[in-house]
Amino acid sequence: MRFEADTEIAADAERVWALLVDVARWPEWTASVSRADRGESGPLAVGATARLTQPKLRPAVWRVIELTEGREFTWVSDTPGVRTRGEHRLLPLPDGRTRVEVAIEQAGPLAGLIGLLYGGLLRRYVRLEADGLRARAERS
């Protein structure tokens, strides 16, 4: 199961990236996260973790598995029967704007069931994340 959302932001990629990797502050700009606690101090990097609490979902620990500074990061959260992969990508546009792509992908023996039970919620959450990031980045 895969759920995606994207948007264009009237801000440069550097500003958007700074907001995106400041995971502890996500609850300030997306209603899809009510609490975010980093496992380590310092910049987001491969191996870094964060514990996210999201409405209607159990808290989950996410671990960064890929990161290209200023452009994208991917993290995973493992639960019995399901591996959830979260992707966050920034694409600078020629006019100084930034395209943001957010995706959640689930795999494993229980992924289909989770998709049926929570697909609508997950689809809503990736949209809230993309739209919330846009609203925060465009605020002066």
JSON list of C-alpha atoms in Angstrom, two decimals:
[
{"chain": "A", "resi": 1, "resn": "MET", "atom": "CA", "xyz": [0.00, 0.00, 0.00]},
{"chain": "A", "resi": 2, "resn": "ARG", "atom": "CA", "xyz": [1.29, 3.44, -0.93]},
{"chain": "A", "resi": 3, "resn": "PHE", "atom": "CA", "xyz": [-0.16, 6.87, -0.17]},
{"chain": "A", "resi": 4, "resn": "GLU", "atom": "CA", "xyz": [1.28, 10.06, -1.67]},
{"chain": "A", "resi": 5, "resn": "ALA", "atom": "CA", "xyz": [0.77, 13.81, -1.50]},
{"chain": "A", "resi": 6, "resn": "ASP", "atom": "CA", "xyz": [2.62, 16.69, -3.08]},
{"chain": "A", "resi": 7, "resn": "THR", "atom": "CA", "xyz": [2.45, 20.45, -3.19]},
{"chain": "A", "resi": 8, "resn": "GLU", "atom": "CA", "xyz": [4.37, 23.46, -4.41]},
{"chain": "A", "resi": 9, "resn": "ILE", "atom": "CA", "xyz": [5.67, 25.92, -1.84]},
{"chain": "A", "resi": 10, "resn": "ALA", "atom": "CA", "xyz": [6.47, 29.58, -2.40]},
{"chain": "A", "resi": 11, "resn": "ALA", "atom": "CA", "xyz": [9.78, 29.29, -0.54]},
{"chain": "A", "resi": 12, "resn": "ASP", "atom": "CA", "xyz": [13.24, 28.10, -1.47]},
{"chain": "A", "resi": 13, "resn": "ALA", "atom": "CA", "xyz": [14.35, 24.53, -0.78]},
{"chain": "A", "resi": 14, "resn": "GLU", "atom": "CA", "xyz": [16.77, 25.62, 1.95]},
{"chain": "A", "resi": 15, "resn": "ARG", "atom": "CA", "xyz": [13.95, 27.10, 4.04]},
{"chain": "A", "resi": 16, "resn": "VAL", "atom": "CA", "xyz": [11.65, 24.13, 3.44]},
{"chain": "A", "resi": 17, "resn": "TRP", "atom": "CA", "xyz": [14.43, 21.65, 4.29]},
{"chain": "A", "resi": 18, "resn": "ALA", "atom": "CA", "xyz": [15.18, 23.41, 7.59]},
{"chain": "A", "resi": 19, "resn": "LEU", "atom": "CA", "xyz": [11.52, 23.04, 8.62]},
{"chain": "A", "resi": 20, "resn": "LEU", "atom": "CA", "xyz": [11.25, 19.45, 7.41]},
{"chain": "A", "resi": 21, "resn": "VAL", "atom": "CA", "xyz": [14.27, 18.09, 9.29]},
{"chain": "A", "resi": 22, "resn": "ASP", "atom": "CA", "xyz": [13.32, 19.85, 12.53]},
{"chain": "A", "resi": 23, "resn": "VAL", "atom": "CA", "xyz": [11.18, 16.83, 13.39]},
{"chain": "A", "resi": 24, "resn": "ALA", "atom": "CA", "xyz": [10.62, 17.82, 17.03]},
{"chain": "A", "resi": 25, "resn": "ARG", "atom": "CA", "xyz": [8.65, 20.85, 15.81]},
{"chain": "A", "resi": 26, "resn": "TRP", "atom": "CA", "xyz": [6.35, 18.99, 13.39]},
{"chain": "A", "resi": 27, "resn": "PRO", "atom": "CA", "xyz": [3.38, 19.21, 15.81]},
{"chain": "A", "resi": 28, "resn": "GLU", "atom": "CA", "xyz": [3.52, 23.00, 15.30]},
{"chain": "A", "resi": 29, "resn": "TRP", "atom": "CA", "xyz": [2.68, 22.73, 11.60]},
{"chain": "A", "resi": 30, "resn": "THR", "atom": "CA", "xyz": [0.94, 19.41, 10.91]},
{"chain": "A", "resi": 31, "resn": "ALA", "atom": "CA", "xyz": [-2.17, 18.07, 12.62]},
{"chain": "A", "resi": 32, "resn": "SER", "atom": "CA", "xyz": [-1.01, 14.56, 11.66]},
{"chain": "A", "resi": 33, "resn": "VAL", "atom": "CA", "xyz": [1.57, 14.60, 14.49]},
{"chain": "A", "resi": 34, "resn": "SER", "atom": "CA", "xyz": [0.63, 15.46, 18.06]},
{"chain": "A", "resi": 35, "resn": "ARG", "atom": "CA", "xyz": [4.08, 14.79, 19.57]},
{"chain": "A", "resi": 36, "resn": "ALA", "atom": "CA", "xyz": [7.55, 14.21, 18.14]},
{"chain": "A", "resi": 37, "resn": "ASP", "atom": "CA", "xyz": [10.60, 13.33, 20.21]},
{"chain": "A", "resi": 38, "resn": "ARG", "atom": "CA", "xyz": [14.02, 12.93, 18.65]},
{"chain": "A", "resi": 39, "resn": "GLY", "atom": "CA", "xyz": [16.06, 9.99, 19.91]},
{"chain": "A", "resi": 40, "resn": "GLU", "atom": "CA", "xyz": [19.32, 11.89, 19.53]},
{"chain": "A", "resi": 41, "resn": "SER", "atom": "CA", "xyz": [20.44, 15.50, 19.52]},
{"chain": "A", "resi": 42, "resn": "GLY", "atom": "CA", "xyz": [22.00, 17.14, 16.51]},
{"chain": "A", "resi": 43, "resn": "PRO", "atom": "CA", "xyz": [21.05, 17.22, 12.85]},
{"chain": "A", "resi": 44, "resn": "LEU", "atom": "CA", "xyz": [18.91, 14.56, 11.26]},
{"chain": "A", "resi": 45, "resn": "ALA", "atom": "CA", "xyz": [21.21, 11.89, 9.77]},
{"chain": "A", "resi": 46, "resn": "VAL", "atom": "CA", "xyz": [21.15, 8.27, 8.68]},
{"chain": "A", "resi": 47, "resn": "GLY", "atom": "CA", "xyz": [20.53, 6.17, 11.79]},
{"chain": "A", "resi": 48, "resn": "ALA", "atom": "CA", "xyz": [18.73, 8.97, 13.67]},
{"chain": "A", "resi": 49, "resn": "THR", "atom": "CA", "xyz": [15.44, 8.12, 15.33]},
{"chain": "A", "resi": 50, "resn": "ALA", "atom": "CA", "xyz": [12.27, 9.92, 16.34]},
{"chain": "A", "resi": 51, "resn": "ARG", "atom": "CA", "xyz": [9.21, 8.76, 18.24]},
{"chain": "A", "resi": 52, "resn": "LEU", "atom": "CA", "xyz": [6.04, 10.17, 16.68]},
{"chain": "A", "resi": 53, "resn": "THR", "atom": "CA", "xyz": [2.64, 10.19, 18.32]},
{"chain": "A", "resi": 54, "resn": "GLN", "atom": "CA", "xyz": [-0.17, 10.60, 15.82]},
{"chain": "A", "resi": 55, "resn": "PRO", "atom": "CA", "xyz": [-3.90, 10.88, 16.48]},
{"chain": "A", "resi": 56, "resn": "LYS", "atom": "CA", "xyz": [-5.70, 7.53, 16.15]},
{"chain": "A", "resi": 57, "resn": "LEU", "atom": "CA", "xyz": [-2.41, 5.60, 15.76]},
{"chain": "A", "resi": 58, "resn": "ARG", "atom": "CA", "xyz": [-0.05, 3.98, 18.24]},
{"chain": "A", "resi": 59, "resn": "PRO", "atom": "CA", "xyz": [3.20, 5.87, 18.86]},
{"chain": "A", "resi": 60, "resn": "ALA", "atom": "CA", "xyz": [5.93, 4.68, 16.50]},
{"chain": "A", "resi": 61, "resn": "VAL", "atom": "CA", "xyz": [9.70, 4.95, 16.39]},
{"chain": "A", "resi": 62, "resn": "TRP", "atom": "CA", "xyz": [11.06, 5.99, 13.00]},
{"chain": "A", "resi": 63, "resn": "ARG", "atom": "CA", "xyz": [14.69, 5.42, 11.92]},
{"chain": "A", "resi": 64, "resn": "VAL", "atom": "CA", "xyz": [16.30, 7.35, 9.06]},
{"chain": "A", "resi": 65, "resn": "ILE", "atom": "CA", "xyz": [17.68, 4.95, 6.45]},
{"chain": "A", "resi": 66, "resn": "GLU", "atom": "CA", "xyz": [18.54, 7.38, 3.63]},
{"chain": "A", "resi": 67, "resn": "LEU", "atom": "CA", "xyz": [19.29, 11.09, 3.59]},
{"chain": "A", "resi": 68, "resn": "THR", "atom": "CA", "xyz": [20.55, 13.45, 0.92]},
{"chain": "A", "resi": 69, "resn": "GLU", "atom": "CA", "xyz": [21.22, 16.76, 2.64]},
{"chain": "A", "resi": 70, "resn": "GLY", "atom": "CA", "xyz": [18.87, 19.50, 1.50]},
{"chain": "A", "resi": 71, "resn": "ARG", "atom": "CA", "xyz": [16.88, 17.20, -0.80]},
{"chain": "A", "resi": 72, "resn": "GLU", "atom": "CA", "xyz": [15.32, 14.09, 0.75]},
{"chain": "A", "resi": 73, "resn": "PHE", "atom": "CA", "xyz": [15.14, 11.65, 3.58]},
{"chain": "A", "resi": 74, "resn": "THR", "atom": "CA", "xyz": [13.50, 8.28, 4.07]},
{"chain": "A", "resi": 75, "resn": "TRP", "atom": "CA", "xyz": [12.74, 6.61, 7.35]},
{"chain": "A", "resi": 76, "resn": "VAL", "atom": "CA", "xyz": [11.13, 3.36, 8.44]},
{"chain": "A", "resi": 77, "resn": "SER", "atom": "CA", "xyz": [9.03, 2.15, 11.33]},
{"chain": "A", "resi": 78, "resn": "ASP", "atom": "CA", "xyz": [8.72, -1.57, 12.01]},
{"chain": "A", "resi": 79, "resn": "THR", "atom": "CA", "xyz": [5.80, -3.23, 13.78]},
{"chain": "A", "resi": 80, "resn": "PRO", "atom": "CA", "xyz": [4.89, -6.91, 13.78]},
{"chain": "A", "resi": 81, "resn": "GLY", "atom": "CA", "xyz": [3.74, -7.79, 10.27]},
{"chain": "A", "resi": 82, "resn": "VAL", "atom": "CA", "xyz": [4.25, -4.33, 8.72]},
{"chain": "A", "resi": 83, "resn": "ARG", "atom": "CA", "xyz": [7.19, -2.15, 7.74]},
{"chain": "A", "resi": 84, "resn": "THR", "atom": "CA", "xyz": [6.16, 1.45, 7.07]},
{"chain": "A", "resi": 85, "resn": "ARG", "atom": "CA", "xyz": [8.42, 3.59, 4.93]},
{"chain": "A", "resi": 86, "resn": "GLY", "atom": "CA", "xyz": [8.06, 7.39, 4.95]},
{"chain": "A", "resi": 87, "resn": "GLU", "atom": "CA", "xyz": [9.57, 9.38, 2.09]},
{"chain": "A", "resi": 88, "resn": "HIS", "atom": "CA", "xyz": [10.13, 13.16, 2.04]},
{"chain": "A", "resi": 89, "resn": "ARG", "atom": "CA", "xyz": [11.50, 14.77, -1.11]},
{"chain": "A", "resi": 90, "resn": "LEU", "atom": "CA", "xyz": [12.17, 18.39, -2.10]},
{"chain": "A", "resi": 91, "resn": "LEU", "atom": "CA", "xyz": [12.56, 19.47, -5.71]},
{"chain": "A", "resi": 92, "resn": "PRO", "atom": "CA", "xyz": [13.75, 23.04, -6.26]},
{"chain": "A", "resi": 93, "resn": "LEU", "atom": "CA", "xyz": [11.84, 24.76, -9.06]},
{"chain": "A", "resi": 94, "resn": "PRO", "atom": "CA", "xyz": [13.38, 27.33, -11.44]},
{"chain": "A", "resi": 95, "resn": "ASP", "atom": "CA", "xyz": [11.30, 30.21, -10.02]},
{"chain": "A", "resi": 96, "resn": "GLY", "atom": "CA", "xyz": [12.60, 29.79, -6.44]},
{"chain": "A", "resi": 97, "resn": "ARG", "atom": "CA", "xyz": [9.63, 27.70, -5.35]},
{"chain": "A", "resi": 98, "resn": "THR", "atom": "CA", "xyz": [9.94, 24.14, -4.04]},
{"chain": "A", "resi": 99, "resn": "ARG", "atom": "CA", "xyz": [7.93, 21.05, -4.89]},
{"chain": "A", "resi": 100, "resn": "VAL", "atom": "CA", "xyz": [7.44, 18.73, -1.91]},
{"chain": "A", "resi": 101, "resn": "GLU", "atom": "CA", "xyz": [6.56, 15.07, -2.26]},
{"chain": "A", "resi": 102, "resn": "VAL", "atom": "CA", "xyz": [5.53, 13.00, 0.77]},
{"chain": "A", "resi": 103, "resn": "ALA", "atom": "CA", "xyz": [4.74, 9.28, 0.68]},
{"chain": "A", "resi": 104, "resn": "ILE", "atom": "CA", "xyz": [3.95, 6.44, 3.05]},
{"chain": "A", "resi": 105, "resn": "GLU", "atom": "CA", "xyz": [4.46, 2.90, 1.83]},
{"chain": "A", "resi": 106, "resn": "GLN", "atom": "CA", "xyz": [3.65, -0.25, 3.77]},
{"chain": "A", "resi": 107, "resn": "ALA", "atom": "CA", "xyz": [4.91, -3.77, 3.15]},
{"chain": "A", "resi": 108, "resn": "GLY", "atom": "CA", "xyz": [4.68, -7.08, 4.96]},
{"chain": "A", "resi": 109, "resn": "PRO", "atom": "CA", "xyz": [2.10, -9.76, 5.64]},
{"chain": "A", "resi": 110, "resn": "LEU", "atom": "CA", "xyz": [-0.32, -7.37, 7.38]},
{"chain": "A", "resi": 111, "resn": "ALA", "atom": "CA", "xyz": [0.14, -4.39, 5.04]},
{"chain": "A", "resi": 112, "resn": "GLY", "atom": "CA", "xyz": [-3.04, -5.11, 3.06]},
{"chain": "A", "resi": 113, "resn": "LEU", "atom": "CA", "xyz": [-5.16, -5.31, 6.20]},
{"chain": "A", "resi": 114, "resn": "ILE", "atom": "CA", "xyz": [-3.63, -2.14, 7.65]},
{"chain": "A", "resi": 115, "resn": "GLY", "atom": "CA", "xyz": [-4.26, -0.41, 4.32]},
{"chain": "A", "resi": 116, "resn": "LEU", "atom": "CA", "xyz": [-7.92, -1.40, 4.43]},
{"chain": "A", "resi": 117, "resn": "LEU", "atom": "CA", "xyz": [-8.36, -0.32, 8.04]},
{"chain": "A", "resi": 118, "resn": "TYR", "atom": "CA", "xyz": [-6.24, 2.84, 8.00]},
{"chain": "A", "resi": 119, "resn": "GLY", "atom": "CA", "xyz": [-5.86, 3.80, 4.33]},
{"chain": "A", "resi": 120, "resn": "GLY", "atom": "CA", "xyz": [-8.17, 6.80, 4.53]},
{"chain": "A", "resi": 121, "resn": "LEU", "atom": "CA", "xyz": [-6.42, 8.08, 7.65]},
{"chain": "A", "resi": 122, "resn": "LEU", "atom": "CA", "xyz": [-2.95, 7.62, 6.16]},
{"chain": "A", "resi": 123, "resn": "ARG", "atom": "CA", "xyz": [-3.99, 9.35, 2.94]},
{"chain": "A", "resi": 124, "resn": "ARG", "atom": "CA", "xyz": [-5.30, 12.25, 5.03]},
{"chain": "A", "resi": 125, "resn": "TYR", "atom": "CA", "xyz": [-2.10, 12.39, 7.10]},
{"chain": "A", "resi": 126, "resn": "VAL", "atom": "CA", "xyz": [0.27, 12.68, 4.11]},
{"chain": "A", "resi": 127, "resn": "ARG", "atom": "CA", "xyz": [-1.95, 15.47, 2.74]},
{"chain": "A", "resi": 128, "resn": "LEU", "atom": "CA", "xyz": [-1.94, 17.26, 6.12]},
{"chain": "A", "resi": 129, "resn": "GLU", "atom": "CA", "xyz": [1.85, 16.99, 6.25]},
{"chain": "A", "resi": 130, "resn": "ALA", "atom": "CA", "xyz": [2.37, 18.42, 2.75]},
{"chain": "A", "resi": 131, "resn": "ASP", "atom": "CA", "xyz": [-0.16, 21.23, 3.26]},
{"chain": "A", "resi": 132, "resn": "GLY", "atom": "CA", "xyz": [1.08, 22.05, 6.76]},
{"chain": "A", "resi": 133, "resn": "LEU", "atom": "CA", "xyz": [4.67, 22.30, 5.57]},
{"chain": "A", "resi": 134, "resn": "ARG", "atom": "CA", "xyz": [3.58, 24.63, 2.78]},
{"chain": "A", "resi": 135, "resn": "ALA", "atom": "CA", "xyz": [1.64, 26.87, 5.17]},
{"chain": "A", "resi": 136, "resn": "ARG", "atom": "CA", "xyz": [4.56, 27.07, 7.64]},
{"chain": "A", "resi": 137, "resn": "ALA", "atom": "CA", "xyz": [7.21, 27.72, 4.97]},
{"chain": "A", "resi": 138, "resn": "GLU", "atom": "CA", "xyz": [5.15, 30.45, 3.31]},
{"chain": "A", "resi": 139, "resn": "ARG", "atom": "CA", "xyz": [4.55, 32.36, 6.57]},
{"chain": "A", "resi": 140, "resn": "SER", "atom": "CA", "xyz": [6.72, 35.41, 6.88]}
]
